[in-house]
Amino acid sequence: MSNALTTRIENGIAELIIAKPPVNALDSNEWFELADNVDALGRNPEVRVVLIRAEGRGFCAGVDIKELDQHPDRIVAVNGGNYATFKAIHRCEVPVIVAVHGFVLGGGIGITGAADIVFASECATFALPEVDRGAMGGGAHLQRLFPVQKVRQMFFTGETVTAQEADRYNFIEAIVPKEQLRETALATAAKIAAKSPAMIRIAKEALNGIEDGNLEDKYRWEQGFTLQAYTSPDSAETRRAFVEKRDASF
């Protein structure tokens, strides 16, 4: 496992921790690694529930834009890693809880939107600045958190929504001070871990089956437009402007 990810298992609860300073932005290899770890935890008979959280300034800033600026050809690998990660979380054989703090951006939205239960710190903020990064994708997972029109407002503007503002949309189980986030999430994880593991695994599969539409197919549809966006000079300009810390010029 890379230095960006660590896992520990105790009393049926698997904690998967993202820690890659400064902003927990994962490169193409790390996204695939995250997917592989979630898949392995779901298959592990010792694991009854997974908790994904992060260390540092925020939960996850998404993909490593600097990697894509230097290696534009890696967009296919990044897309593949994102798809694999979000699918692994959504279809994990056991429930997946996320505990988010600080910024939840891009791929961080994908992780959160694919999960079963969401806890947030008082400092958590949510945004999907894909248009400003020359990419597409994430709308399908954002739409598991927010209603359609709010998703579009967030996608078109790239504006940030605070945990307090997001709370009215009812996808956050609880908002707590950052220092209480882990223990709050672990308390719910412990309740799940105390249940029959066979019944919980059946319940997870059953609940996935009654959702409207196919989440993975929706996200795959979006990813096709990321490749289309990458053929535009505007896409390269947004990434270059981000790396150079200036406003993009169109």
PDB file of N, CA, C and O in Angstrom, residues 130-196:
ATOM      1  N   GLU A 130     -15.588  20.759 -11.702  1.00  0.00           N
ATOM      2  CA  GLU A 130     -15.084  20.086 -12.895  1.00  0.00           C
ATOM      3  C   GLU A 130     -14.981  21.030 -14.085  1.00  0.00           C
ATOM      4  O   GLU A 130     -14.023  20.958 -14.869  1.00  0.00           O
ATOM      5  N   VAL A 131     -15.955  21.891 -14.273  1.00  0.00           N
ATOM      6  CA  VAL A 131     -15.924  22.841 -15.399  1.00  0.00           C
ATOM      7  C   VAL A 131     -14.676  23.711 -15.320  1.00  0.00           C
ATOM      8  O   VAL A 131     -14.030  23.996 -16.338  1.00  0.00           O
ATOM      9  N   ASP A 132     -14.307  24.105 -14.111  1.00  0.00           N
ATOM     10  CA  ASP A 132     -13.123  24.941 -13.919  1.00  0.00           C
ATOM     11  C   ASP A 132     -11.821  24.162 -14.016  1.00  0.00           C
ATOM     12  O   ASP A 132     -10.743  24.754 -13.971  1.00  0.00           O
ATOM     13  N   ARG A 133     -11.907  22.838 -14.128  1.00  0.00           N
ATOM     14  CA  ARG A 133     -10.714  22.001 -14.278  1.00  0.00           C
ATOM     15  C   ARG A 133     -10.661  21.341 -15.653  1.00  0.00           C
ATOM     16  O   ARG A 133      -9.822  20.484 -15.903  1.00  0.00           O
ATOM     17  N   GLY A 134     -11.585  21.715 -16.527  1.00  0.00           N
ATOM     18  CA  GLY A 134     -11.560  21.201 -17.895  1.00  0.00           C
ATOM     19  C   GLY A 134     -12.006  19.762 -18.019  1.00  0.00           C
ATOM     20  O   GLY A 134     -11.594  19.061 -18.946  1.00  0.00           O
ATOM     21  N   ALA A 135     -12.844  19.308 -17.089  1.00  0.00           N
ATOM     22  CA  ALA A 135     -13.273  17.911 -17.100  1.00  0.00           C
ATOM     23  C   ALA A 135     -14.776  17.828 -16.883  1.00  0.00           C
ATOM     24  O   ALA A 135     -15.466  18.837 -16.744  1.00  0.00           O
ATOM     25  N   MET A 136     -15.289  16.617 -16.879  1.00  0.00           N
ATOM     26  CA  MET A 136     -16.684  16.349 -16.568  1.00  0.00           C
ATOM     27  C   MET A 136     -16.707  15.189 -15.578  1.00  0.00           C
ATOM     28  O   MET A 136     -15.683  14.648 -15.208  1.00  0.00           O
ATOM     29  N   GLY A 137     -17.896  14.777 -15.155  1.00  0.00           N
ATOM     30  CA  GLY A 137     -18.027  13.632 -14.262  1.00  0.00           C
ATOM     31  C   GLY A 137     -18.289  14.022 -12.830  1.00  0.00           C
ATOM     32  O   GLY A 137     -17.928  15.118 -12.381  1.00  0.00           O
ATOM     33  N   GLY A 138     -18.923  13.120 -12.102  1.00  0.00           N
ATOM     34  CA  GLY A 138     -19.241  13.347 -10.700  1.00  0.00           C
ATOM     35  C   GLY A 138     -20.672  13.764 -10.460  1.00  0.00           C
ATOM     36  O   GLY A 138     -21.143  13.734  -9.324  1.00  0.00           O
ATOM     37  N   GLY A 139     -21.370  14.166 -11.532  1.00  0.00           N
ATOM     38  CA  GLY A 139     -22.753  14.590 -11.371  1.00  0.00           C
ATOM     39  C   GLY A 139     -23.652  13.474 -10.872  1.00  0.00           C
ATOM     40  O   GLY A 139     -24.557  13.695 -10.063  1.00  0.00           O
ATOM     41  N   ALA A 140     -23.399  12.261 -11.338  1.00  0.00           N
ATOM     42  CA  ALA A 140     -24.212  11.119 -10.911  1.00  0.00           C
ATOM     43  C   ALA A 140     -24.100  10.899  -9.411  1.00  0.00           C
ATOM     44  O   ALA A 140     -25.096  10.604  -8.732  1.00  0.00           O
ATOM     45  N   HIS A 141     -22.887  11.058  -8.882  1.00  0.00           N
ATOM     46  CA  HIS A 141     -22.685  10.846  -7.447  1.00  0.00           C
ATOM     47  C   HIS A 141     -23.153  12.054  -6.644  1.00  0.00           C
ATOM     48  O   HIS A 141     -23.684  11.895  -5.536  1.00  0.00           O
ATOM     49  N   LEU A 142     -22.984  13.245  -7.190  1.00  0.00           N
ATOM     50  CA  LEU A 142     -23.496  14.442  -6.518  1.00  0.00           C
ATOM     51  C   LEU A 142     -25.015  14.366  -6.405  1.00  0.00           C
ATOM     52  O   LEU A 142     -25.602  14.834  -5.425  1.00  0.00           O
ATOM     53  N   GLN A 143     -25.648  13.733  -7.397  1.00  0.00           N
ATOM     54  CA  GLN A 143     -27.107  13.636  -7.417  1.00  0.00           C
ATOM     55  C   GLN A 143     -27.633  12.607  -6.410  1.00  0.00           C
ATOM     56  O   GLN A 143     -28.834  12.540  -6.180  1.00  0.00           O
ATOM     57  N   ARG A 144     -26.751  11.817  -5.810  1.00  0.00           N
ATOM     58  CA  ARG A 144     -27.164  10.981  -4.681  1.00  0.00           C
ATOM     59  C   ARG A 144     -27.156  11.785  -3.384  1.00  0.00           C
ATOM     60  O   ARG A 144     -27.640  11.295  -2.356  1.00  0.00           O
ATOM     61  N   LEU A 145     -26.606  12.996  -3.436  1.00  0.00           N
ATOM     62  CA  LEU A 145     -26.514  13.844  -2.258  1.00  0.00           C
ATOM     63  C   LEU A 145     -27.476  15.026  -2.328  1.00  0.00           C
ATOM     64  O   LEU A 145     -28.098  15.385  -1.324  1.00  0.00           O
ATOM     65  N   PHE A 146     -27.575  15.645  -3.504  1.00  0.00           N
ATOM     66  CA  PHE A 146     -28.381  16.844  -3.697  1.00  0.00           C
ATOM     67  C   PHE A 146     -29.440  16.606  -4.777  1.00  0.00           C
ATOM     68  O   PHE A 146     -29.258  15.754  -5.648  1.00  0.00           O
ATOM     69  N   PRO A 147     -30.537  17.382  -4.763  1.00  0.00           N
ATOM     70  CA  PRO A 147     -31.543  17.260  -5.818  1.00  0.00           C
ATOM     71  C   PRO A 147     -31.036  17.799  -7.158  1.00  0.00           C
ATOM     72  O   PRO A 147     -30.022  18.514  -7.216  1.00  0.00           O
ATOM     73  N   VAL A 148     -31.749  17.470  -8.221  1.00  0.00           N
ATOM     74  CA  VAL A 148     -31.285  17.731  -9.590  1.00  0.00           C
ATOM     75  C   VAL A 148     -30.902  19.181  -9.826  1.00  0.00           C
ATOM     76  O   VAL A 148     -29.808  19.479 -10.329  1.00  0.00           O
ATOM     77  N   GLN A 149     -31.790  20.113  -9.493  1.00  0.00           N
ATOM     78  CA  GLN A 149     -31.501  21.512  -9.803  1.00  0.00           C
ATOM     79  C   GLN A 149     -30.314  22.043  -8.998  1.00  0.00           C
ATOM     80  O   GLN A 149     -29.517  22.840  -9.502  1.00  0.00           O
ATOM     81  N   LYS A 150     -30.164  21.584  -7.755  1.00  0.00           N
ATOM     82  CA  LYS A 150     -29.012  22.020  -6.962  1.00  0.00           C
ATOM     83  C   LYS A 150     -27.731  21.443  -7.538  1.00  0.00           C
ATOM     84  O   LYS A 150     -26.697  22.126  -7.568  1.00  0.00           O
ATOM     85  N   VAL A 151     -27.789  20.199  -8.015  1.00  0.00           N
ATOM     86  CA  VAL A 151     -26.626  19.603  -8.666  1.00  0.00           C
ATOM     87  C   VAL A 151     -26.187  20.462  -9.843  1.00  0.00           C
ATOM     88  O   VAL A 151     -24.997  20.746 -10.022  1.00  0.00           O
ATOM     89  N   ARG A 152     -27.134  20.892 -10.644  1.00  0.00           N
ATOM     90  CA  ARG A 152     -26.790  21.688 -11.833  1.00  0.00           C
ATOM     91  C   ARG A 152     -26.246  23.054 -11.451  1.00  0.00           C
ATOM     92  O   ARG A 152     -25.298  23.548 -12.074  1.00  0.00           O
ATOM     93  N   GLN A 153     -26.824  23.660 -10.433  1.00  0.00           N
ATOM     94  CA  GLN A 153     -26.297  24.951  -9.981  1.00  0.00           C
ATOM     95  C   GLN A 153     -24.856  24.796  -9.508  1.00  0.00           C
ATOM     96  O   GLN A 153     -23.977  25.596  -9.860  1.00  0.00           O
ATOM     97  N   MET A 154     -24.581  23.738  -8.740  1.00  0.00           N
ATOM     98  CA  MET A 154     -23.227  23.505  -8.242  1.00  0.00           C
ATOM     99  C   MET A 154     -22.269  23.175  -9.382  1.00  0.00           C
ATOM    100  O   MET A 154     -21.122  23.636  -9.403  1.00  0.00           O
ATOM    101  N   PHE A 155     -22.723  22.378 -10.341  1.00  0.00           N
ATOM    102  CA  PHE A 155     -21.858  21.969 -11.454  1.00  0.00           C
ATOM    103  C   PHE A 155     -21.532  23.157 -12.362  1.00  0.00           C
ATOM    104  O   PHE A 155     -20.369  23.362 -12.738  1.00  0.00           O
ATOM    105  N   PHE A 156     -22.558  23.947 -12.706  1.00  0.00           N
ATOM    106  CA  PHE A 156     -22.339  25.066 -13.628  1.00  0.00           C
ATOM    107  C   PHE A 156     -21.505  26.185 -13.009  1.00  0.00           C
ATOM    108  O   PHE A 156     -20.723  26.843 -13.700  1.00  0.00           O
ATOM    109  N   THR A 157     -21.667  26.426 -11.712  1.00  0.00           N
ATOM    110  CA  THR A 157     -20.976  27.542 -11.072  1.00  0.00           C
ATOM    111  C   THR A 157     -19.690  27.119 -10.362  1.00  0.00           C
ATOM    112  O   THR A 157     -18.811  27.958 -10.145  1.00  0.00           O
ATOM    113  N   GLY A 158     -19.600  25.846  -9.957  1.00  0.00           N
ATOM    114  CA  GLY A 158     -18.456  25.404  -9.167  1.00  0.00           C
ATOM    115  C   GLY A 158     -18.481  25.905  -7.739  1.00  0.00           C
ATOM    116  O   GLY A 158     -17.489  25.774  -7.010  1.00  0.00           O
ATOM    117  N   GLU A 159     -19.607  26.481  -7.312  1.00  0.00           N
ATOM    118  CA  GLU A 159     -19.691  27.076  -5.984  1.00  0.00           C
ATOM    119  C   GLU A 159     -19.671  26.018  -4.876  1.00  0.00           C
ATOM    120  O   GLU A 159     -20.089  24.881  -5.068  1.00  0.00           O
ATOM    121  N   THR A 160     -19.191  26.447  -3.731  1.00  0.00           N
ATOM    122  CA  THR A 160     -19.053  25.579  -2.567  1.00  0.00           C
ATOM    123  C   THR A 160     -20.296  25.644  -1.692  1.00  0.00           C
ATOM    124  O   THR A 160     -20.891  26.711  -1.515  1.00  0.00           O
ATOM    125  N   VAL A 161     -20.684  24.495  -1.153  1.00  0.00           N
ATOM    126  CA  VAL A 161     -21.811  24.402  -0.224  1.00  0.00           C
ATOM    127  C   VAL A 161     -21.269  23.937   1.127  1.00  0.00           C
ATOM    128  O   VAL A 161     -20.558  22.930   1.204  1.00  0.00           O
ATOM    129  N   THR A 162     -21.580  24.658   2.175  1.00  0.00           N
ATOM    130  CA  THR A 162     -21.117  24.271   3.506  1.00  0.00           C
ATOM    131  C   THR A 162     -21.941  23.096   4.035  1.00  0.00           C
ATOM    132  O   THR A 162     -23.037  22.810   3.543  1.00  0.00           O
ATOM    133  N   ALA A 163     -21.410  22.435   5.056  1.00  0.00           N
ATOM    134  CA  ALA A 163     -22.142  21.334   5.673  1.00  0.00           C
ATOM    135  C   ALA A 163     -23.483  21.810   6.220  1.00  0.00           C
ATOM    136  O   ALA A 163     -24.491  21.104   6.117  1.00  0.00           O
ATOM    137  N   GLN A 164     -23.487  23.024   6.776  1.00  0.00           N
ATOM    138  CA  GLN A 164     -24.728  23.555   7.331  1.00  0.00           C
ATOM    139  C   GLN A 164     -25.765  23.785   6.236  1.00  0.00           C
ATOM    140  O   GLN A 164     -26.965  23.503   6.420  1.00  0.00           O
ATOM    141  N   GLU A 165     -25.332  24.286   5.085  1.00  0.00           N
ATOM    142  CA  GLU A 165     -26.247  24.477   3.959  1.00  0.00           C
ATOM    143  C   GLU A 165     -26.696  23.133   3.391  1.00  0.00           C
ATOM    144  O   GLU A 165     -27.859  22.952   3.020  1.00  0.00           O
ATOM    145  N   ALA A 166     -25.772  22.180   3.344  1.00  0.00           N
ATOM    146  CA  ALA A 166     -26.084  20.864   2.786  1.00  0.00           C
ATOM    147  C   ALA A 166     -27.034  20.078   3.677  1.00  0.00           C
ATOM    148  O   ALA A 166     -27.759  19.199   3.186  1.00  0.00           O
ATOM    149  N   ASP A 167     -27.070  20.399   4.945  1.00  0.00           N
ATOM    150  CA  ASP A 167     -27.853  19.615   5.897  1.00  0.00           C
ATOM    151  C   ASP A 167     -29.339  19.604   5.558  1.00  0.00           C
ATOM    152  O   ASP A 167     -30.042  18.640   5.856  1.00  0.00           O
ATOM    153  N   ARG A 168     -29.813  20.643   4.910  1.00  0.00           N
ATOM    154  CA  ARG A 168     -31.242  20.686   4.587  1.00  0.00           C
ATOM    155  C   ARG A 168     -31.636  19.674   3.524  1.00  0.00           C
ATOM    156  O   ARG A 168     -32.820  19.414   3.321  1.00  0.00           O
ATOM    157  N   TYR A 169     -30.636  19.099   2.836  1.00  0.00           N
ATOM    158  CA  TYR A 169     -30.929  18.094   1.811  1.00  0.00           C
ATOM    159  C   TYR A 169     -30.890  16.671   2.375  1.00  0.00           C
ATOM    160  O   TYR A 169     -31.130  15.705   1.648  1.00  0.00           O
ATOM    161  N   ASN A 170     -30.578  16.561   3.663  1.00  0.00           N
ATOM    162  CA  ASN A 170     -30.782  15.324   4.433  1.00  0.00           C
ATOM    163  C   ASN A 170     -29.899  14.141   4.057  1.00  0.00           C
ATOM    164  O   ASN A 170     -30.236  13.000   4.384  1.00  0.00           O
ATOM    165  N   PHE A 171     -28.752  14.365   3.439  1.00  0.00           N
ATOM    166  CA  PHE A 171     -27.871  13.233   3.166  1.00  0.00           C
ATOM    167  C   PHE A 171     -26.806  13.047   4.244  1.00  0.00           C
ATOM    168  O   PHE A 171     -26.150  12.005   4.291  1.00  0.00           O
ATOM    169  N   ILE A 172     -26.642  14.025   5.117  1.00  0.00           N
ATOM    170  CA  ILE A 172     -25.652  13.939   6.184  1.00  0.00           C
ATOM    171  C   ILE A 172     -26.314  13.382   7.440  1.00  0.00           C
ATOM    172  O   ILE A 172     -27.310  13.926   7.922  1.00  0.00           O
ATOM    173  N   GLU A 173     -25.768  12.292   7.953  1.00  0.00           N
ATOM    174  CA  GLU A 173     -26.334  11.661   9.144  1.00  0.00           C
ATOM    175  C   GLU A 173     -26.174  12.550  10.364  1.00  0.00           C
ATOM    176  O   GLU A 173     -27.095  12.663  11.190  1.00  0.00           O
ATOM    177  N   ALA A 174     -25.013  13.181  10.500  1.00  0.00           N
ATOM    178  CA  ALA A 174     -24.781  14.086  11.619  1.00  0.00           C
ATOM    179  C   ALA A 174     -23.636  15.023  11.279  1.00  0.00           C
ATOM    180  O   ALA A 174     -22.701  14.642  10.578  1.00  0.00           O
ATOM    181  N   ILE A 175     -23.729  16.260  11.771  1.00  0.00           N
ATOM    182  CA  ILE A 175     -22.660  17.245  11.650  1.00  0.00           C
ATOM    183  C   ILE A 175     -22.114  17.489  13.044  1.00  0.00           C
ATOM    184  O   ILE A 175     -22.865  17.848  13.959  1.00  0.00           O
ATOM    185  N   VAL A 176     -20.819  17.282  13.201  1.00  0.00           N
ATOM    186  CA  VAL A 176     -20.207  17.361  14.537  1.00  0.00           C
ATOM    187  C   VAL A 176     -18.897  18.134  14.460  1.00  0.00           C
ATOM    188  O   VAL A 176     -18.330  18.319  13.377  1.00  0.00           O
ATOM    189  N   PRO A 177     -18.382  18.593  15.592  1.00  0.00           N
ATOM    190  CA  PRO A 177     -17.050  19.202  15.586  1.00  0.00           C
ATOM    191  C   PRO A 177     -16.028  18.208  15.044  1.00  0.00           C
ATOM    192  O   PRO A 177     -16.159  16.995  15.225  1.00  0.00           O
ATOM    193  N   LYS A 178     -14.999  18.730  14.378  1.00  0.00           N
ATOM    194  CA  LYS A 178     -14.016  17.862  13.733  1.00  0.00           C
ATOM    195  C   LYS A 178     -13.404  16.851  14.695  1.00  0.00           C
ATOM    196  O   LYS A 178     -13.189  15.682  14.336  1.00  0.00           O
ATOM    197  N   GLU A 179     -13.148  17.267  15.920  1.00  0.00           N
ATOM    198  CA  GLU A 179     -12.501  16.377  16.874  1.00  0.00           C
ATOM    199  C   GLU A 179     -13.421  15.222  17.301  1.00  0.00           C
ATOM    200  O   GLU A 179     -12.955  14.236  17.883  1.00  0.00           O
ATOM    201  N   GLN A 180     -14.703  15.323  17.017  1.00  0.00           N
ATOM    202  CA  GLN A 180     -15.645  14.256  17.355  1.00  0.00           C
ATOM    203  C   GLN A 180     -16.033  13.404  16.146  1.00  0.00           C
ATOM    204  O   GLN A 180     -16.784  12.436  16.294  1.00  0.00           O
ATOM    205  N   LEU A 181     -15.519  13.744  14.971  1.00  0.00           N
ATOM    206  CA  LEU A 181     -15.980  13.114  13.730  1.00  0.00           C
ATOM    207  C   LEU A 181     -15.700  11.616  13.711  1.00  0.00           C
ATOM    208  O   LEU A 181     -16.592  10.806  13.428  1.00  0.00           O
ATOM    209  N   ARG A 182     -14.463  11.241  13.969  1.00  0.00           N
ATOM    210  CA  ARG A 182     -14.098   9.821  13.901  1.00  0.00           C
ATOM    211  C   ARG A 182     -14.911   8.991  14.880  1.00  0.00           C
ATOM    212  O   ARG A 182     -15.465   7.943  14.505  1.00  0.00           O
ATOM    213  N   GLU A 183     -14.993   9.426  16.135  1.00  0.00           N
ATOM    214  CA  GLU A 183     -15.701   8.652  17.142  1.00  0.00           C
ATOM    215  C   GLU A 183     -17.194   8.566  16.838  1.00  0.00           C
ATOM    216  O   GLU A 183     -17.826   7.529  17.098  1.00  0.00           O
ATOM    217  N   THR A 184     -17.759   9.620  16.284  1.00  0.00           N
ATOM    218  CA  THR A 184     -19.178   9.598  15.920  1.00  0.00           C
ATOM    219  C   THR A 184     -19.440   8.580  14.831  1.00  0.00           C
ATOM    220  O   THR A 184     -20.398   7.787  14.905  1.00  0.00           O
ATOM    221  N   ALA A 185     -18.581   8.576  13.806  1.00  0.00           N
ATOM    222  CA  ALA A 185     -18.729   7.613  12.719  1.00  0.00           C
ATOM    223  C   ALA A 185     -18.488   6.190  13.213  1.00  0.00           C
ATOM    224  O   ALA A 185     -19.192   5.245  12.809  1.00  0.00           O
ATOM    225  N   LEU A 186     -17.505   6.021  14.078  1.00  0.00           N
ATOM    226  CA  LEU A 186     -17.206   4.691  14.612  1.00  0.00           C
ATOM    227  C   LEU A 186     -18.361   4.143  15.444  1.00  0.00           C
ATOM    228  O   LEU A 186     -18.586   2.922  15.483  1.00  0.00           O
ATOM    229  N   ALA A 187     -19.102   5.013  16.107  1.00  0.00           N
ATOM    230  CA  ALA A 187     -20.229   4.560  16.917  1.00  0.00           C
ATOM    231  C   ALA A 187     -21.294   3.897  16.042  1.00  0.00           C
ATOM    232  O   ALA A 187     -21.844   2.847  16.398  1.00  0.00           O
ATOM    233  N   THR A 188     -21.569   4.502  14.902  1.00  0.00           N
ATOM    234  CA  THR A 188     -22.529   3.887  13.974  1.00  0.00           C
ATOM    235  C   THR A 188     -21.938   2.636  13.351  1.00  0.00           C
ATOM    236  O   THR A 188     -22.632   1.625  13.168  1.00  0.00           O
ATOM    237  N   ALA A 189     -20.655   2.677  13.020  1.00  0.00           N
ATOM    238  CA  ALA A 189     -20.000   1.491  12.470  1.00  0.00           C
ATOM    239  C   ALA A 189     -20.091   0.327  13.444  1.00  0.00           C
ATOM    240  O   ALA A 189     -20.330  -0.828  13.043  1.00  0.00           O
ATOM    241  N   ALA A 190     -19.941   0.597  14.731  1.00  0.00           N
ATOM    242  CA  ALA A 190     -20.004  -0.455  15.747  1.00  0.00           C
ATOM    243  C   ALA A 190     -21.401  -1.070  15.822  1.00  0.00           C
ATOM    244  O   ALA A 190     -21.545  -2.286  16.031  1.00  0.00           O
ATOM    245  N   LYS A 191     -22.419  -0.246  15.653  1.00  0.00           N
ATOM    246  CA  LYS A 191     -23.786  -0.768  15.653  1.00  0.00           C
ATOM    247  C   LYS A 191     -23.996  -1.736  14.489  1.00  0.00           C
ATOM    248  O   LYS A 191     -24.638  -2.776  14.642  1.00  0.00           O
ATOM    249  N   ILE A 192     -23.451  -1.373  13.321  1.00  0.00           N
ATOM    250  CA  ILE A 192     -23.581  -2.245  12.153  1.00  0.00           C
ATOM    251  C   ILE A 192     -22.768  -3.518  12.351  1.00  0.00           C
ATOM    252  O   ILE A 192     -23.222  -4.625  12.037  1.00  0.00           O
ATOM    253  N   ALA A 193     -21.557  -3.369  12.859  1.00  0.00           N
ATOM    254  CA  ALA A 193     -20.669  -4.519  13.060  1.00  0.00           C
ATOM    255  C   ALA A 193     -21.245  -5.522  14.047  1.00  0.00           C
ATOM    256  O   ALA A 193     -20.895  -6.705  14.016  1.00  0.00           O
ATOM    257  N   ALA A 194     -22.145  -5.073  14.935  1.00  0.00           N
ATOM    258  CA  ALA A 194     -22.744  -5.967  15.929  1.00  0.00           C
ATOM    259  C   ALA A 194     -23.876  -6.811  15.341  1.00  0.00           C
ATOM    260  O   ALA A 194     -24.322  -7.766  15.982  1.00  0.00           O
ATOM    261  N   LYS A 195     -24.321  -6.475  14.140  1.00  0.00           N
ATOM    262  CA  LYS A 195     -25.418  -7.209  13.503  1.00  0.00           C
ATOM    263  C   LYS A 195     -24.900  -8.494  12.859  1.00  0.00           C
ATOM    264  O   LYS A 195     -23.692  -8.717  12.742  1.00  0.00           O
ATOM    265  N   SER A 196     -25.830  -9.315  12.423  1.00  0.00           N
ATOM    266  CA  SER A 196     -25.456 -10.516  11.679  1.00  0.00           C
ATOM    267  C   SER A 196     -24.730 -10.114  10.408  1.00  0.00           C
ATOM    268  O   SER A 196     -25.295  -9.388   9.572  1.00  0.00           O
TER     269      SER A 196
END
